[in-house]
Coordinates of C-alpha atoms and ligand atoms in Angstrom, one line a residue:
M221 CA 16.5 75.5 18.3
A222 CA 19.5 74.8 17.1
F223 CA 19.9 71.0 18.4
G224 CA 16.0 70.2 17.1
E225 CA 16.9 72.0 14.0
Q226 CA 19.9 69.5 13.3
P227 CA 17.0 66.7 12.9
K228 CA 15.0 68.2 10.3
R229 CA 17.4 68.7 7.7
S230 CA 18.7 65.4 7.9
R231 CA 15.5 63.5 7.8
A232 CA 14.2 65.1 4.6
P233 CA 16.3 64.4 2.7
L234 CA 15.7 60.7 4.2
L235 CA 12.1 61.0 3.0
L236 CA 12.9 62.5 -0.2
A237 CA 14.6 59.1 -0.3
M238 CA 12.3 57.1 0.2
L239 CA 9.9 58.1 -1.6
V240 CA 11.9 58.4 -4.5
L241 CA 13.0 54.0 -4.0
L242 CA 8.7 53.3 -3.4
G243 CA 8.6 55.3 -7.1
V244 CA 11.1 53.1 -8.9
L245 CA 9.8 49.7 -6.9
G246 CA 6.2 51.1 -8.0
G247 CA 7.2 51.4 -11.8
V248 CA 9.4 47.9 -11.6
Y249 CA 6.0 46.4 -10.9
A250 CA 4.1 48.4 -14.0
I251 CA 6.9 47.4 -16.5
W252 CA 6.5 43.6 -15.1
S253 CA 2.8 43.4 -14.9
A254 CA 1.4 45.1 -18.0
G255 CA 4.9 42.9 -19.2
R256 CA 3.3 40.0 -18.0
V257 CA -0.8 41.5 -19.6
G258 CA 0.2 40.1 -22.8
G259 CA -0.7 41.7 -26.2
E260 CA -4.5 41.0 -27.9
P261 CA -5.2 37.5 -29.2
E262 CA -4.1 36.8 -32.3
I263 CA -7.2 35.5 -34.3
V264 CA -6.5 33.5 -36.8
V265 CA -10.1 31.5 -39.6
D266 CA -8.7 29.5 -42.4
A267 CA -12.1 29.8 -43.9
P268 CA -13.0 29.2 -47.2
A269 CA -14.5 32.1 -49.7
A270 CA -17.5 30.1 -50.4
V271 CA -19.1 27.3 -49.5
G272 CA -22.0 24.4 -50.4
M273 CA -22.5 21.6 -48.8
R274 CA -19.8 20.4 -46.8
A275 CA -16.6 22.9 -45.3
A276 CA -14.4 22.0 -42.2
F277 CA -12.0 24.3 -41.2
A278 CA -10.5 25.1 -37.9
V279 CA -10.3 28.3 -36.1
V280 CA -6.9 28.9 -34.2
V281 CA -6.7 31.8 -31.9
K282 CA -3.0 32.3 -29.6
E283 CA -2.4 34.5 -26.6
P284 CA 1.2 33.3 -25.4
V285 CA 1.8 36.4 -22.8
R286 CA -0.6 34.9 -19.7
G287 CA -3.1 32.7 -22.0
I288 CA -6.3 32.9 -23.6
V289 CA -9.7 31.9 -21.4
D290 CA -12.4 32.6 -23.7
V291 CA -13.0 31.5 -27.5
V292 CA -16.8 31.4 -29.2
V293 CA -17.2 31.3 -32.2
T294 CA -20.8 32.2 -33.9
L295 CA -22.6 31.8 -37.3
E296 CA -25.3 34.3 -38.7
G297 CA -27.2 34.8 -41.9
A298 CA -27.8 32.9 -45.5
G299 CA -30.8 32.0 -43.7
L300 CA -29.4 30.9 -40.3
S301 CA -30.1 32.9 -36.9
Q302 CA -27.7 33.2 -34.9
R303 CA -25.9 30.2 -33.6
T304 CA -22.9 29.7 -31.2
L305 CA -20.5 27.1 -33.3
G306 CA -18.5 26.5 -31.1
E307 CA -16.8 28.2 -27.7
V308 CA -13.6 27.4 -25.3
H309 CA -13.7 28.2 -22.1
I310 CA -10.9 28.3 -19.0
T311 CA -9.8 29.3 -15.9
P312 CA -7.0 32.1 -15.4
P313 CA -4.2 31.2 -13.3
S314 CA -4.8 32.5 -9.9
S315 CA -2.1 35.0 -10.3
A316 CA 0.1 36.8 -12.6
R317 CA 3.5 35.4 -11.7
A318 CA 1.7 31.8 -12.5
E319 CA 2.6 29.9 -16.4
P320 CA 0.0 30.4 -18.3
E321 CA -3.2 28.2 -18.0
Q322 CA -3.5 27.7 -22.3
T323 CA -1.4 30.5 -25.1
E324 CA -3.9 28.3 -28.1
A325 CA -7.1 27.0 -28.2
R326 CA -8.5 25.5 -32.0
I327 CA -12.5 25.4 -32.6
D328 CA -12.6 22.8 -35.6
V329 CA -15.8 24.1 -37.5
V330 CA -18.2 22.4 -39.9
I331 CA -20.2 24.3 -42.3
G332 CA -23.0 23.2 -44.9
K333 CA -25.9 22.7 -45.8
A334 CA -25.4 19.0 -44.9
V335 CA -24.9 20.1 -41.3
Q336 CA -27.1 23.4 -41.7
P337 CA -30.1 22.6 -43.3
E338 CA -32.3 25.5 -43.8
L339 CA -28.5 26.9 -44.6
K340 CA -29.7 29.4 -47.8
E341 CA -28.3 31.0 -51.1
G342 CA -26.9 34.1 -49.3
T343 CA -23.5 35.9 -47.3
L344 CA -22.1 34.0 -44.0
K345 CA -21.4 36.1 -41.0
L346 CA -18.4 34.5 -38.8
T347 CA -17.3 36.0 -36.0
V348 CA -14.9 34.5 -33.0
T349 CA -14.2 36.5 -30.1
A350 CA -11.5 35.7 -28.0
T351 CA -10.5 36.9 -24.3
R352 CA -7.3 37.6 -23.0
V353 CA -6.3 36.9 -19.7
G354 CA -6.2 39.6 -17.6
S355 CA -3.8 42.3 -15.5
W356 CA -4.0 42.8 -12.1
L357 CA -6.5 45.2 -11.9
R358 CA -8.6 44.6 -14.7
H359 CA -10.1 42.3 -17.1
A360 CA -8.4 42.4 -21.0
E361 CA -11.0 43.2 -23.6
P362 CA -12.9 40.7 -25.8
V363 CA -11.3 41.5 -29.3
S364 CA -13.5 39.9 -32.5
V365 CA -13.0 38.5 -36.3
E366 CA -15.2 38.6 -39.0
K367 CA -15.4 37.1 -41.9
S368 CA -17.8 36.7 -45.1
I369 CA -18.7 33.6 -46.2
V370 CA -20.8 33.3 -49.6
V371 CA -23.3 30.8 -49.9
R372 CA -23.6 28.7 -53.3
L373 CA -26.1 25.8 -53.4
A374 CA -27.0 25.4 -57.0
P375 CA -25.3 22.9 -58.8
P376 CA -23.4 22.7 -61.8
T377 CA -26.0 22.0 -64.7
V378 CA -26.0 18.2 -66.6
T379 CA -27.6 17.3 -69.8
P380 CA -27.5 14.0 -71.8
M381 CA -26.3 14.4 -75.6
S382 CA -26.8 10.7 -76.3
S383 CA -30.1 9.3 -77.0
F384 CA -31.1 5.4 -77.0
V385 CA -28.0 4.8 -74.6
H386 CA -28.9 0.4 -74.1
V387 CA -26.6 -0.7 -71.0
A388 CA -25.7 -4.7 -71.3
Q389 CA -25.6 -6.7 -67.5
G390 CA -21.5 -7.0 -67.8
G391 CA -21.2 -4.4 -70.4
S392 CA -19.9 -1.4 -71.3
E393 CA -21.6 1.7 -72.8
V394 CA -20.6 5.4 -73.4
I395 CA -22.4 8.2 -73.4
V396 CA -22.1 12.1 -74.2
Y397 CA -23.1 14.8 -72.5
E398 CA -23.4 18.3 -71.6
V399 CA -22.1 20.2 -68.2
G400 CA -22.4 23.4 -66.9
A401 CA -19.0 26.0 -66.4
T402 CA -19.0 25.2 -62.5
S403 CA -18.3 21.5 -62.4
N404 CA -15.0 20.0 -61.8
N405 CA -15.5 16.6 -60.6
D406 CA -18.3 14.8 -64.0
G407 CA -18.8 11.6 -65.3
V408 CA -21.2 9.1 -64.3
V409 CA -21.6 6.5 -61.3
V410 CA -22.8 3.7 -61.2
T411 CA -24.2 1.5 -57.9
R412 CA -24.6 -1.9 -57.9
P413 CA -27.4 -3.6 -56.8
S414 CA -24.9 -4.3 -53.1
G415 CA -25.4 -0.4 -53.1
V416 CA -20.7 0.1 -53.4
A417 CA -20.9 2.1 -55.8
W418 CA -18.5 2.8 -59.1
T419 CA -17.7 5.8 -60.6
F420 CA -16.6 6.9 -63.7
R421 CA -15.3 10.3 -64.5
G422 CA -16.2 12.2 -68.6
A423 CA -13.4 13.9 -69.7
P424 CA -14.2 16.8 -72.0
L425 CA -14.9 15.0 -75.9
P426 CA -11.4 16.0 -78.5
G427 CA -12.7 18.4 -80.8
A428 CA -15.6 19.4 -79.0
P429 CA -16.7 22.7 -77.3
A430 CA -15.1 22.7 -73.5
T431 CA -19.1 22.0 -72.0
R432 CA -18.9 18.5 -73.8
H433 CA -17.8 16.0 -71.8
F434 CA -18.2 12.1 -72.1
A435 CA -17.3 8.9 -70.4
F436 CA -16.8 4.9 -70.4
F437 CA -18.7 3.5 -68.0
A438 CA -18.9 -0.5 -67.2
L439 CA -22.5 -2.8 -66.0
P440 CA -21.7 -4.4 -63.0
Y441 CA -22.0 -8.3 -64.5
D442 CA -24.3 -9.1 -61.0
D443 CA -27.4 -6.5 -61.4
T444 CA -30.2 -7.9 -63.4
G445 CA -32.1 -5.3 -63.0
P446 CA -35.8 -4.9 -63.9
E447 CA -34.5 -1.8 -65.7
A448 CA -36.5 0.5 -64.0
D449 CA -34.1 0.5 -60.7
V450 CA -31.1 0.3 -63.5
K451 CA -32.2 3.7 -64.5
A452 CA -32.0 4.5 -61.4
R453 CA -29.3 3.2 -60.4
V454 CA -26.8 4.5 -63.2
L455 CA -26.6 8.7 -63.6
L456 CA -24.6 11.5 -65.7
F457 CA -23.2 13.3 -62.4
A458 CA -21.6 17.0 -61.9
E459 CA -20.6 18.5 -59.6
D460 CA -18.3 21.5 -57.8
E461 CA -15.9 22.0 -55.6
L462 CA -18.4 23.2 -52.8
G463 CA -19.2 19.6 -53.1
N464 CA -22.9 20.7 -55.3
R465 CA -23.9 17.8 -56.9
A466 CA -26.9 16.8 -59.8
T467 CA -27.8 13.5 -61.4
A468 CA -29.9 12.7 -64.0
P469 CA -31.2 9.5 -65.8
F470 CA -30.4 8.3 -69.1
V471 CA -30.3 4.9 -69.8
H472 CA -33.1 4.0 -72.1
K473 CA -33.2 0.3 -72.2
F474 CA -31.4 -2.6 -70.7
I475 CA -30.4 -5.9 -72.1
P476 CA -29.3 -8.5 -69.0
R477 CA -27.6 -10.9 -69.7
P478 CA -27.8 -13.6 -67.0
M479 CA -24.5 -15.1 -65.7
G480 CA -23.0 -18.4 -66.0
T481 CA -21.8 -20.6 -63.4
D482 CA -19.0 -23.5 -63.1
T483 CA -17.7 -25.5 -60.4
I484 CA -14.0 -26.2 -59.3
E485 CA -12.6 -28.7 -57.6
L486 CA -9.8 -28.2 -55.3
K487 CA -7.1 -30.8 -54.8
D488 CA -3.8 -31.1 -53.1
P489 CA -1.8 -30.5 -55.4
F490 CA -3.1 -27.1 -57.0
L491 CA -3.7 -25.4 -53.7
Q492 CA -0.1 -27.0 -52.5
K493 CA 1.2 -25.5 -56.0
V494 CA -0.3 -22.1 -56.3
T495 CA -0.4 -21.2 -52.3
T496 CA 3.7 -21.3 -52.1
E497 CA 3.8 -19.5 -55.8
I498 CA 1.7 -17.1 -54.8
F499 CA 2.3 -15.9 -51.5
G500 CA 6.7 -16.5 -51.5
Q501 CA 6.4 -14.0 -55.0
T502 CA 3.8 -11.6 -52.6
P503 CA 6.0 -10.3 -49.1
A504 CA 2.8 -8.4 -47.9
L505 CA 1.2 -11.9 -47.6
Q506 CA 1.3 -14.4 -44.4
K507 CA 0.3 -17.8 -44.2
T508 CA -2.2 -18.8 -42.5
G509 CA -0.6 -22.7 -41.5
V510 CA -3.8 -24.6 -43.1
L511 CA -3.1 -24.8 -46.9
L512 CA -6.6 -24.3 -47.6
D513 CA -7.0 -21.6 -45.6
D514 CA -3.9 -20.1 -46.9
Y515 CA -5.9 -20.7 -50.3
L516 CA -9.1 -18.8 -49.3
V517 CA -7.0 -15.4 -49.3
L518 CA -5.6 -15.6 -51.9
N519 CA -8.9 -15.9 -53.9
R520 CA -10.9 -13.6 -50.8
S521 CA -8.6 -11.2 -49.9
L522 CA -5.9 -10.8 -52.6
R523 CA -8.1 -11.5 -55.1
Q524 CA -9.5 -8.0 -53.9
T525 CA -6.7 -6.2 -53.6
N526 CA -5.3 -6.6 -56.6
N527 CA -9.4 -5.3 -58.3
A528 CA -8.7 -2.9 -56.2
F529 CA -5.2 -1.9 -57.5
L530 CA -6.9 -2.3 -61.3
V531 CA -9.4 1.1 -60.3
E532 CA -6.3 3.1 -59.4
L533 CA -4.0 2.1 -62.0
A534 CA -6.9 3.2 -64.1
Q535 CA -6.3 7.1 -62.8
K536 CA -3.2 7.3 -64.5
S537 CA -4.9 6.2 -67.8
P538 CA -4.0 9.1 -70.4
S539 CA -6.6 11.8 -71.9
K540 CA -6.7 10.0 -75.4
F541 CA -7.2 7.2 -77.6
V542 CA -4.1 5.2 -78.4
W543 CA -6.4 2.8 -80.1
T544 CA -7.9 3.2 -84.0
Q545 CA -9.2 -0.4 -85.0
S546 CA -11.6 -3.1 -82.8
F547 CA -9.5 -5.5 -80.5
Q548 CA -8.0 -8.4 -82.1
P549 CA -9.4 -11.7 -79.2
F550 CA -6.9 -14.6 -78.5
A551 CA -7.5 -17.2 -81.8
D552 CA -7.8 -20.6 -82.4
A553 CA -8.2 -21.0 -78.2
A554 CA -10.7 -23.7 -76.6
I555 CA -12.3 -21.7 -73.8
K556 CA -12.0 -22.7 -70.5
G557 CA -13.9 -20.1 -68.1
A558 CA -16.1 -17.5 -69.5
F559 CA -16.5 -13.8 -68.4
A560 CA -19.0 -13.3 -64.7
D561 CA -19.1 -17.1 -63.8
R562 CA -19.9 -17.4 -60.3
R563 CA -17.3 -19.9 -59.3
T564 CA -18.4 -22.5 -56.7
Y565 CA -15.1 -24.0 -55.4
T566 CA -15.2 -27.7 -54.0
R567 CA -13.1 -30.0 -51.7
D568 CA -14.0 -33.1 -51.1
G569 CA -18.0 -32.3 -52.6
V570 CA -17.9 -29.8 -50.6
T571 CA -18.7 -25.4 -51.1
V572 CA -15.5 -24.3 -50.0
D573 CA -16.0 -20.9 -51.5
T574 CA -17.9 -18.6 -54.5
Q575 CA -16.2 -16.3 -56.5
D576 CA -16.9 -14.4 -59.6
H577 CA -14.6 -15.0 -62.5
L578 CA -14.0 -11.5 -64.6
G579 CA -12.8 -12.5 -67.9
F580 CA -11.6 -15.1 -70.8
D581 CA -9.9 -18.1 -70.0
L582 CA -8.7 -19.6 -72.9
A583 CA -6.2 -22.1 -73.7
R584 CA -4.5 -23.2 -76.5
V585 CA -0.6 -25.3 -76.1
E586 CA 1.9 -24.0 -73.7
R587 CA 4.0 -20.7 -74.2
T588 CA 1.8 -19.8 -77.0
P589 CA 2.5 -16.4 -77.6
V590 CA -0.3 -14.2 -76.3
N591 CA -0.5 -10.7 -78.9
A592 CA -1.5 -7.3 -77.9
G593 CA -5.4 -6.8 -78.9
N594 CA -4.7 -3.7 -79.3
D595 CA -2.2 -0.5 -79.8
G596 CA -1.8 1.1 -75.9
I597 CA 0.9 1.8 -73.5
T598 CA 2.0 -1.1 -71.3
A599 CA 1.2 0.1 -68.0
F600 CA 1.7 -3.4 -65.3
A601 CA 3.6 -5.6 -66.4
G602 CA 5.6 -8.2 -63.9
Y603 CA 4.1 -10.1 -60.7
F604 CA 0.4 -9.5 -59.8
G605 CA -1.0 -11.7 -57.5
I606 CA -4.0 -14.0 -58.1
Y607 CA -2.8 -12.3 -62.1
G608 CA 0.9 -14.1 -62.1
N609 CA 2.9 -12.8 -64.5
C610 CA 0.7 -9.8 -65.8
V611 CA 0.3 -6.9 -68.5
I612 CA -1.4 -4.7 -69.0
L613 CA -2.0 -2.2 -71.4
D614 CA -3.9 0.7 -71.4
H615 CA -5.8 2.0 -74.5
G616 CA -6.7 5.6 -73.0
F617 CA -9.6 7.1 -71.2
G618 CA -10.0 4.4 -68.5
L619 CA -10.3 1.4 -71.3
M620 CA -7.2 -1.4 -70.3
T621 CA -7.0 -4.7 -71.1
L622 CA -4.7 -7.9 -69.0
Y623 CA -3.0 -10.2 -70.0
A624 CA -2.7 -12.7 -67.0
H625 CA -0.5 -15.9 -65.9
M626 CA 1.9 -15.8 -68.6
S627 CA 5.5 -17.9 -68.0
A628 CA 7.6 -15.2 -70.3
L629 CA 7.1 -10.4 -70.4
N630 CA 8.4 -9.1 -73.3
V631 CA 6.9 -5.8 -72.4
K632 CA 7.8 -3.9 -68.9
A633 CA 6.4 -0.5 -68.0
G634 CA 6.1 2.7 -70.3
D635 CA 6.4 0.2 -73.5
V636 CA 4.3 1.6 -76.4
V637 CA 2.8 -1.9 -78.1
T638 CA 1.2 -2.3 -81.2
R639 CA -2.0 -4.0 -81.6
G640 CA -0.9 -7.9 -81.6
Q641 CA 3.1 -7.3 -81.2
I642 CA 3.9 -10.7 -78.8
L643 CA 3.7 -10.0 -75.2
G644 CA 5.1 -12.3 -73.9
L645 CA 3.7 -16.7 -74.0
T646 CA 1.5 -18.0 -72.1
G647 CA 1.7 -19.8 -69.0
A648 CA -0.1 -21.4 -65.3
T649 CA 1.2 -18.5 -63.1
G650 CA -0.8 -16.8 -60.7
L651 CA -4.1 -18.4 -59.6
A652 CA -4.1 -21.2 -62.9
G653 CA -4.3 -24.8 -62.5
G654 CA -2.9 -24.9 -66.0
D655 CA -1.4 -23.4 -69.4
H656 CA -3.8 -21.0 -70.9
L657 CA -4.5 -16.7 -71.1
H658 CA -6.3 -15.4 -69.4
F659 CA -7.8 -12.4 -70.3
T660 CA -9.8 -9.4 -69.3
T661 CA -10.7 -6.2 -70.9
L662 CA -11.7 -3.1 -68.2
V663 CA -13.4 0.5 -67.5
G664 CA -12.2 2.7 -65.1
G665 CA -10.8 -0.8 -64.0
Y666 CA -14.0 -2.8 -64.0
A667 CA -14.4 -5.9 -65.5
V668 CA -16.7 -5.5 -68.3
N669 CA -17.1 -8.7 -70.9
P670 CA -14.6 -8.7 -74.5
I671 CA -17.0 -10.1 -76.8
E672 CA -18.1 -6.1 -77.4
W673 CA -14.5 -5.0 -77.9
W674 CA -13.9 -7.6 -80.1
D675 CA -17.4 -6.7 -82.3
S676 CA -16.3 -3.9 -84.7
H677 CA -20.2 -3.2 -85.4
W678 CA -20.4 -3.6 -81.3
I679 CA -18.2 -0.5 -81.5
K680 CA -19.6 1.7 -84.8
D681 CA -23.6 1.4 -83.0
R682 CA -22.5 1.5 -79.4
V683 CA -19.6 3.8 -79.6
K684 CA -18.4 5.6 -82.5
L685 CA -22.0 6.8 -83.6
K686 CA -21.6 8.6 -80.4
L687 CA -18.5 10.0 -79.8
G688 CA -17.9 10.5 -84.0
D689 CA -14.8 12.5 -85.3
A690 CA -13.5 12.7 -81.5
L691 CA -13.0 8.9 -81.9
P692 CA -10.4 7.9 -84.8
F693 CA -11.7 4.6 -85.8
A694 CA -10.4 2.8 -88.1
D695 CA -12.5 -0.3 -89.1
K696 CA -14.1 -0.8 -91.9
Ligands
ZN1807 ZN1 -9.2 -16.6 -65.7

């Protein structure tokens, strides 16, 4: 027995040691695999508190340790039955040791009346459900985040206050209107016959309650009517920050002013002169190597680029009337070209281009001093593409005048100028064949007929009567 008892005494601690070792291994595995399960997925919903016509945002789900297997975004309420807006399903890795397949998922969501036409005012419930990769023994429970989104579809109100708004082809006008408090963008939208829309942003009428706004706007020089179409193409608009938009017609009468025509025969010395100068001054342009083609680059695309810059410049116009008198014309000049002439360009008698001339070409003797048409702030002074050496004066609320082709400039950007002040001297820089002043009046960056602004009766009848004391107009 004594012999037999010896091994018994020695086997018991061995068994115990093995059990302890197993326990330790099990514990290590448990800790290791727990670490590989990861935490709950993080769900970030970048949704707005309210939605109207259209809102786009992202849903992002993250689980950096083991990754994600499922993300589902659903929407219901405010007239919508429950629907899935987006989902992501990922095959989990084959073993717990493998690197995660995908630790982040993004779903882009678009909500609004424009996308879900059955949407009504009310509250939407957006639900995001995400599931991470499970552990060795069991699947992970999905987690959800809910977000309430208010649906608001009523646009701001907009009501014209000016009556007898008469618009002329290529002319300017102003409208006073009452706008709802929820508006954050309002004014006049004018759709050209081609379908391109010109937007003229309104501003609070100085000295009036905050809901009374006004906007200057331009009538396209190429809109020939008929009147009923013009009434539908010229509208007040008001928009809130959710994109809800209201429009209202207000034009009472349309006056056609047919465009003029002109033909210009292109000669080589002229083409040489303008292409050498303008390409030299405009590093962004590439010559084609063909003289006529080079000219057409200027006459077509550079003209468009320059005119687009004018619209941008108008957005920076100060919200104040800088002028108190009617505009002064360039006196005693021969009119070499008028506003809204449709110009046909020929070479050896063959038509090579057609463009619209949107200002007045006024010629006197060479290097005649050019006077500021009115009090203003110099918005631009320098070389400006087809306009050559050019000064643009800003008279406030988007009204500007442009003086082109000059040989010398006396002002620089930012200079405040007074009516009649000398801005520089006439010349033939830019797209000009001979010494003259090209003069354009702009509303919101779009060319309008300057004749109206030269006429103090027109300003009194069409502008001052509507704006009243807000416009400090001093002409008798
Ligand atoms: Zn001109």
